[in-house]
CSV table of C-alpha atoms in Angstrom, one decimal:
chain,number,residue,atom,x,y,z
S,19,MET,CA,15.4,17.9,-60.2
S,20,SER,CA,18.5,15.7,-61.2
S,21,GLY,CA,18.6,12.0,-60.3
S,22,ASN,CA,21.0,12.6,-57.4
S,23,GLY,CA,19.1,15.5,-55.9
S,24,THR,CA,15.9,13.1,-55.9
S,25,LYS,CA,17.9,10.4,-54.3
S,26,LYS,CA,19.2,12.7,-51.6
S,27,LEU,CA,15.5,13.9,-50.9
S,28,TRP,CA,14.2,10.3,-50.6
S,29,THR,CA,17.0,9.4,-48.3
S,30,MET,CA,16.3,12.4,-46.0
S,31,LEU,CA,12.7,11.7,-45.9
S,32,ILE,CA,13.3,8.0,-45.2
S,33,GLY,CA,15.9,9.0,-42.6
S,34,LEU,CA,13.5,11.6,-41.0
S,35,CYS,CA,10.6,8.9,-40.9
S,36,LEU,CA,12.7,6.7,-38.9
S,37,MET,CA,13.7,9.2,-36.5
S,38,VAL,CA,10.0,10.0,-35.8
S,39,GLY,CA,9.4,6.5,-35.4
S,40,ILE,CA,12.0,5.7,-32.9
S,41,CYS,CA,11.4,8.8,-31.0
S,42,GLY,CA,7.6,7.8,-30.6
S,43,CYS,CA,8.4,4.3,-29.5
S,44,SER,CA,10.4,5.8,-26.5
S,45,ASN,CA,7.4,6.9,-25.0
S,46,VAL,CA,6.3,3.6,-24.1
S,47,CYS,CA,9.1,2.1,-21.6
S,48,ARG,CA,9.0,-0.8,-19.4
S,49,VAL,CA,10.5,0.8,-16.0
S,50,ALA,CA,11.6,-2.8,-15.1
S,51,GLU,CA,11.4,-6.2,-16.5
S,52,TYR,CA,9.6,-9.3,-14.7
S,53,ASP,CA,11.6,-10.7,-12.0
S,54,SER,CA,10.5,-14.1,-11.1
S,55,HIS,CA,12.8,-14.0,-7.8
S,56,MET,CA,11.0,-10.7,-6.6
S,57,ASP,CA,7.6,-12.7,-7.4
S,58,ILE,CA,8.8,-15.8,-5.3
S,59,ALA,CA,10.3,-13.6,-2.3
S,60,ILE,CA,6.9,-11.8,-1.9
S,61,SER,CA,4.9,-14.8,-2.2
S,62,GLU,CA,6.9,-16.6,0.6
S,63,LEU,CA,7.3,-13.6,2.9
S,64,GLN,CA,3.4,-13.4,2.7
S,65,ARG,CA,3.1,-17.1,3.4
S,66,LYS,CA,5.7,-16.5,6.4
S,67,VAL,CA,3.4,-13.7,7.9
S,68,GLU,CA,0.3,-15.7,7.3
S,69,THR,CA,1.6,-18.7,9.1
S,70,PHE,CA,2.6,-16.6,12.1
S,71,LEU,CA,-0.5,-14.7,12.4
S,72,THR,CA,-2.5,-18.0,12.4
S,73,GLN,CA,-0.2,-19.4,15.2
S,74,MET,CA,-0.8,-16.3,17.0
S,75,GLU,CA,-4.5,-16.6,16.6
S,76,ARG,CA,-4.3,-20.2,18.1
S,77,GLY,CA,-1.8,-19.1,20.8
S,78,GLY,CA,-4.6,-16.4,22.1
S,79,ASN,CA,-3.5,-15.1,25.2
S,80,ARG,CA,-1.0,-17.7,26.3
S,81,GLY,CA,2.7,-17.1,26.8
S,82,GLU,CA,3.6,-18.5,23.3
S,83,ALA,CA,1.8,-15.9,21.7
S,84,SER,CA,3.6,-13.0,23.6
S,85,TYR,CA,5.9,-10.7,21.6
S,86,GLU,CA,9.1,-11.7,23.6
S,87,ARG,CA,9.0,-15.4,22.7
S,88,ASN,CA,8.2,-14.2,19.0
S,89,VAL,CA,11.0,-11.7,18.4
S,90,TRP,CA,12.6,-14.3,16.1
S,91,PHE,CA,10.0,-13.7,13.5
S,92,TYR,CA,10.6,-9.9,13.5
S,93,ASP,CA,14.2,-10.4,13.0
S,94,GLU,CA,13.7,-13.0,10.3
S,95,VAL,CA,10.9,-10.9,8.4
S,96,ARG,CA,13.5,-7.9,8.6
S,97,VAL,CA,16.3,-9.9,6.8
S,98,ASP,CA,14.0,-11.0,4.0
S,99,LEU,CA,12.8,-7.6,3.6
S,100,SER,CA,16.4,-6.3,3.2
S,101,ALA,CA,17.2,-9.0,0.9
S,102,ILE,CA,14.0,-8.0,-1.3
S,103,ASN,CA,14.8,-4.2,-1.0
S,104,VAL,CA,18.5,-4.8,-2.1
S,105,ARG,CA,17.4,-6.5,-5.2
S,106,ALA,CA,14.6,-4.1,-6.0
S,107,GLY,CA,17.1,-1.2,-5.5
S,108,ALA,CA,19.6,-3.1,-8.1
S,109,VAL,CA,16.7,-2.5,-10.7
S,110,THR,CA,17.2,1.3,-11.8
S,111,GLY,CA,14.1,3.4,-11.8
S,112,ASP,CA,11.5,1.0,-10.3
S,113,GLY,CA,9.7,3.6,-8.3
S,114,PRO,CA,6.3,1.9,-8.0
S,115,LEU,CA,7.9,-1.3,-6.6
S,116,LEU,CA,10.1,0.6,-4.1
S,117,GLU,CA,7.3,2.4,-2.6
S,118,GLN,CA,5.1,-0.7,-2.2
S,119,LEU,CA,8.2,-2.2,-0.4
S,120,ARG,CA,8.3,0.6,1.6
S,121,LEU,CA,4.7,0.4,2.7
S,122,LEU,CA,5.2,-3.3,3.4
S,123,ALA,CA,8.2,-2.8,5.6
S,124,GLU,CA,6.5,0.0,7.6
S,125,GLN,CA,3.3,-2.5,7.8
S,126,ILE,CA,5.8,-4.9,9.5
S,127,LEU,CA,7.0,-2.7,11.9
S,128,LEU,CA,3.6,-1.5,12.9
S,129,LEU,CA,2.8,-5.2,13.5
S,130,GLU,CA,5.5,-5.4,15.8
S,131,GLY,CA,4.7,-2.2,17.7
S,132,VAL,CA,0.9,-3.7,18.1
S,133,HIS,CA,2.4,-7.1,19.3
S,134,LYS,CA,4.3,-5.5,21.8
S,135,ASN,CA,1.3,-4.5,23.4
S,136,GLY,CA,-1.0,-7.5,22.8
S,137,LEU,CA,-2.1,-9.1,19.7
S,138,ASP,CA,-5.9,-10.1,20.0
S,139,GLY,CA,-8.2,-11.4,17.3
S,140,THR,CA,-9.4,-8.0,15.9
S,141,ALA,CA,-5.9,-6.8,15.4
S,142,ILE,CA,-4.7,-9.9,13.8
S,143,GLN,CA,-7.7,-9.4,11.2
S,144,ARG,CA,-6.6,-5.9,10.4
S,145,VAL,CA,-2.9,-6.8,10.3
S,146,ARG,CA,-3.8,-9.6,8.1
S,147,GLY,CA,-5.7,-7.2,5.6
S,148,ALA,CA,-2.8,-4.6,5.8
S,149,VAL,CA,0.0,-7.0,4.8
S,150,ASN,CA,-1.9,-8.9,2.3
S,151,ALA,CA,-3.1,-5.9,0.7
S,152,CYS,CA,0.8,-4.5,0.4
S,153,CYS,CA,1.6,-8.2,-1.0
S,154,THR,CA,-1.2,-8.3,-3.5
S,155,ARG,CA,-0.1,-5.0,-5.0
S,156,ILE,CA,3.4,-6.0,-5.3
S,157,LEU,CA,2.3,-9.2,-6.9
S,158,ARG,CA,0.1,-7.5,-9.2
S,159,LEU,CA,3.1,-5.2,-10.6
S,160,GLU,CA,5.3,-8.3,-11.3
S,161,LEU,CA,2.6,-10.0,-12.7
S,162,ALA,CA,1.7,-7.4,-15.2
S,163,ARG,CA,5.4,-6.9,-16.1
S,164,ARG,CA,5.3,-10.6,-16.8
S,165,ARG,CA,2.3,-10.2,-19.3
S,166,GLY,CA,4.4,-7.3,-21.0
S,167,ASP,CA,2.3,-4.4,-20.0
S,168,ALA,CA,3.8,-1.4,-19.9
S,169,VAL,CA,4.4,0.0,-16.4
S,170,ARG,CA,5.1,3.7,-15.8
H,19,MET,CA,-20.9,5.6,16.2
H,20,SER,CA,-24.0,5.0,14.3
H,21,SER,CA,-24.1,4.2,10.5
H,22,ASP,CA,-25.5,8.0,9.8
H,23,ASP,CA,-22.2,9.3,11.9
H,24,VAL,CA,-20.0,7.0,9.7
H,25,GLU,CA,-21.7,8.4,6.4
H,26,GLN,CA,-21.1,11.7,7.6
H,27,MET,CA,-17.7,11.3,8.3
H,28,HIS,CA,-17.2,9.7,5.1
H,29,ALA,CA,-18.7,12.7,3.4
H,30,VAL,CA,-16.6,15.2,5.1
H,31,MET,CA,-13.6,13.0,4.1
H,32,LEU,CA,-14.4,13.0,0.7
H,33,GLU,CA,-15.2,16.5,0.2
H,34,ALA,CA,-12.0,17.2,1.7
H,35,ALA,CA,-10.2,14.7,-0.7
H,36,TRP,CA,-11.6,16.4,-4.0
H,37,GLU,CA,-10.9,19.7,-2.9
H,38,VAL,CA,-7.2,18.7,-3.2
H,39,LEU,CA,-7.5,16.2,-6.1
H,40,GLY,CA,-9.8,18.3,-8.4
H,41,ASN,CA,-11.5,16.8,-11.4
H,42,ARG,CA,-10.6,13.1,-12.1
H,43,PRO,CA,-12.0,10.4,-14.1
H,44,PRO,CA,-14.9,8.1,-12.9
H,45,THR,CA,-12.7,5.2,-12.4
H,46,VAL,CA,-10.5,7.4,-9.9
H,47,CYS,CA,-13.5,8.7,-8.3
H,48,ARG,CA,-14.9,5.4,-7.6
H,49,CYS,CA,-11.7,4.3,-6.0
H,50,VAL,CA,-11.3,7.3,-3.9
H,51,GLU,CA,-14.8,7.0,-2.6
H,52,ALA,CA,-14.5,3.2,-1.7
H,53,ALA,CA,-11.0,3.8,0.2
H,54,LEU,CA,-12.3,6.6,2.0
H,55,GLY,CA,-15.3,4.8,3.0
H,56,THR,CA,-13.3,1.7,4.2
H,57,LEU,CA,-11.3,3.9,6.3
H,58,ALA,CA,-14.0,5.7,7.8
H,59,VAL,CA,-15.7,2.5,8.8
H,60,SER,CA,-12.4,1.3,10.4
H,61,ILE,CA,-11.8,4.6,12.3
H,62,SER,CA,-15.4,4.3,13.7
H,63,GLN,CA,-14.7,0.7,14.6
H,64,LEU,CA,-11.3,1.8,16.4
H,65,GLN,CA,-13.2,4.6,18.2
H,66,ALA,CA,-15.6,1.9,19.4
H,67,GLU,CA,-13.0,-0.6,20.7
H,68,HIS,CA,-11.1,2.3,22.4
H,69,THR,CA,-14.4,3.6,24.0
H,70,GLN,CA,-15.1,0.2,25.3
H,71,GLY,CA,-11.8,-0.1,27.0
H,72,SER,CA,-10.7,-2.9,24.8
H,73,MET,CA,-7.9,-1.1,23.0
H,74,PHE,CA,-5.8,1.7,24.7
H,75,MET,CA,-4.9,4.9,22.4
H,76,GLY,CA,-1.2,3.7,21.6
H,77,GLN,CA,-2.6,0.6,19.9
H,78,ALA,CA,-5.3,2.5,18.3
H,79,GLN,CA,-2.6,4.8,16.8
H,80,LEU,CA,-0.6,2.1,15.4
H,81,GLN,CA,-3.7,0.2,13.8
H,82,LEU,CA,-4.7,3.6,12.5
H,83,GLU,CA,-1.5,4.0,10.8
H,84,MET,CA,-1.8,0.5,9.2
H,85,LEU,CA,-5.1,1.0,7.9
H,86,ARG,CA,-3.6,4.6,6.4
H,87,ASN,CA,-1.2,2.5,4.6
H,88,THR,CA,-3.7,0.2,3.1
H,89,THR,CA,-5.9,3.2,2.0
H,90,ARG,CA,-2.7,4.5,0.2
H,91,LEU,CA,-2.3,1.0,-1.7
H,92,SER,CA,-5.9,1.6,-2.4
H,93,LEU,CA,-5.4,5.0,-3.9
H,94,TYR,CA,-2.1,4.1,-5.8
H,95,ALA,CA,-4.5,0.9,-7.5
H,96,SER,CA,-6.5,3.6,-9.2
H,97,HIS,CA,-3.9,4.3,-11.6
H,98,GLY,CA,-4.9,8.0,-11.8
H,99,LEU,CA,-3.2,9.5,-8.8
H,100,GLY,CA,0.6,9.7,-8.1
H,101,VAL,CA,2.3,9.4,-4.4
H,102,LEU,CA,2.1,13.2,-4.0
H,103,ALA,CA,-1.7,13.3,-4.9
H,104,VAL,CA,-2.5,10.2,-2.7
H,105,GLU,CA,-0.6,11.9,0.3
H,106,ASP,CA,-2.4,15.2,-0.2
H,107,ALA,CA,-5.6,13.7,-0.5
H,108,LEU,CA,-5.4,11.4,2.8
H,109,ASN,CA,-4.0,14.1,4.8
H,110,ALA,CA,-6.8,16.4,3.8
H,111,ALA,CA,-9.3,13.7,4.3
H,112,LEU,CA,-8.0,12.8,7.7
H,113,GLY,CA,-7.4,16.6,8.8
H,114,ALA,CA,-11.1,17.2,8.0
H,115,VAL,CA,-12.3,14.6,10.5
H,116,ARG,CA,-9.5,14.9,13.1
H,117,SER,CA,-10.9,17.2,15.4
H,118,GLN,CA,-14.3,15.7,15.4
H,119,VAL,CA,-12.8,12.0,16.0
H,120,ASN,CA,-10.3,13.4,18.7
H,121,THR,CA,-12.8,15.0,20.6
H,122,ALA,CA,-15.0,12.3,20.7
H,123,LEU,CA,-12.2,9.8,22.0
H,124,GLY,CA,-10.7,12.4,24.5
H,125,GLY,CA,-7.3,11.7,22.9
H,126,GLU,CA,-5.4,12.1,19.8
H,127,LEU,CA,-6.2,9.2,17.5
H,128,ILE,CA,-5.5,11.1,14.3
């Protein structure tokens, strides 16, 4: 085989190896980068909900704990969730996070429904567990991204 | 509801969920078992509260929906189940105990 022929063959082989390497690496992809704003926003939302539930526990059956006197809380949380969703939606392809946020919004809506009919100690415990589970899951996703874990 | 009844409900829910999910790795199995076990206990607590008159049906339904979402999250955390599989498993599990629970309550909790 001539020198040029051998050179061409080597060039093709190296090119082929590079292509295989690049295609192989593309299977592992990070759906979204770590977002510190999301991390902070979810932590703050969880803190806001926890503060509210603690106040409701103290309020007992008194008027201050009634739904009508606490509509402001649901309005605020609705606005917070909207902002968080807009940010999450701006990140293309972040399916897992959007699904978790949808569940969190639903839990808050259910909390509002429960509160309209009375929020007793047992209900508060259940609500607390439900909302914390959502927030924990979202934070785990973000912290996994911060560590650099591949998230599908 | 006695602990035997809760265990029996758990077993029925698991069987229905496995029919839908098929063969899964052990980590997923443990996750599904734990999540449905917690749900079975919670359903029995809601039943008890409603029967005692401390919670009316509407409240119980809302709280069950909340518990359902929490179970969804636990199943997502298994990393072996997608959104559709989780939904199918949960629907199958609750469907399997719907008649038993609703009849005991005299209303539509599930």
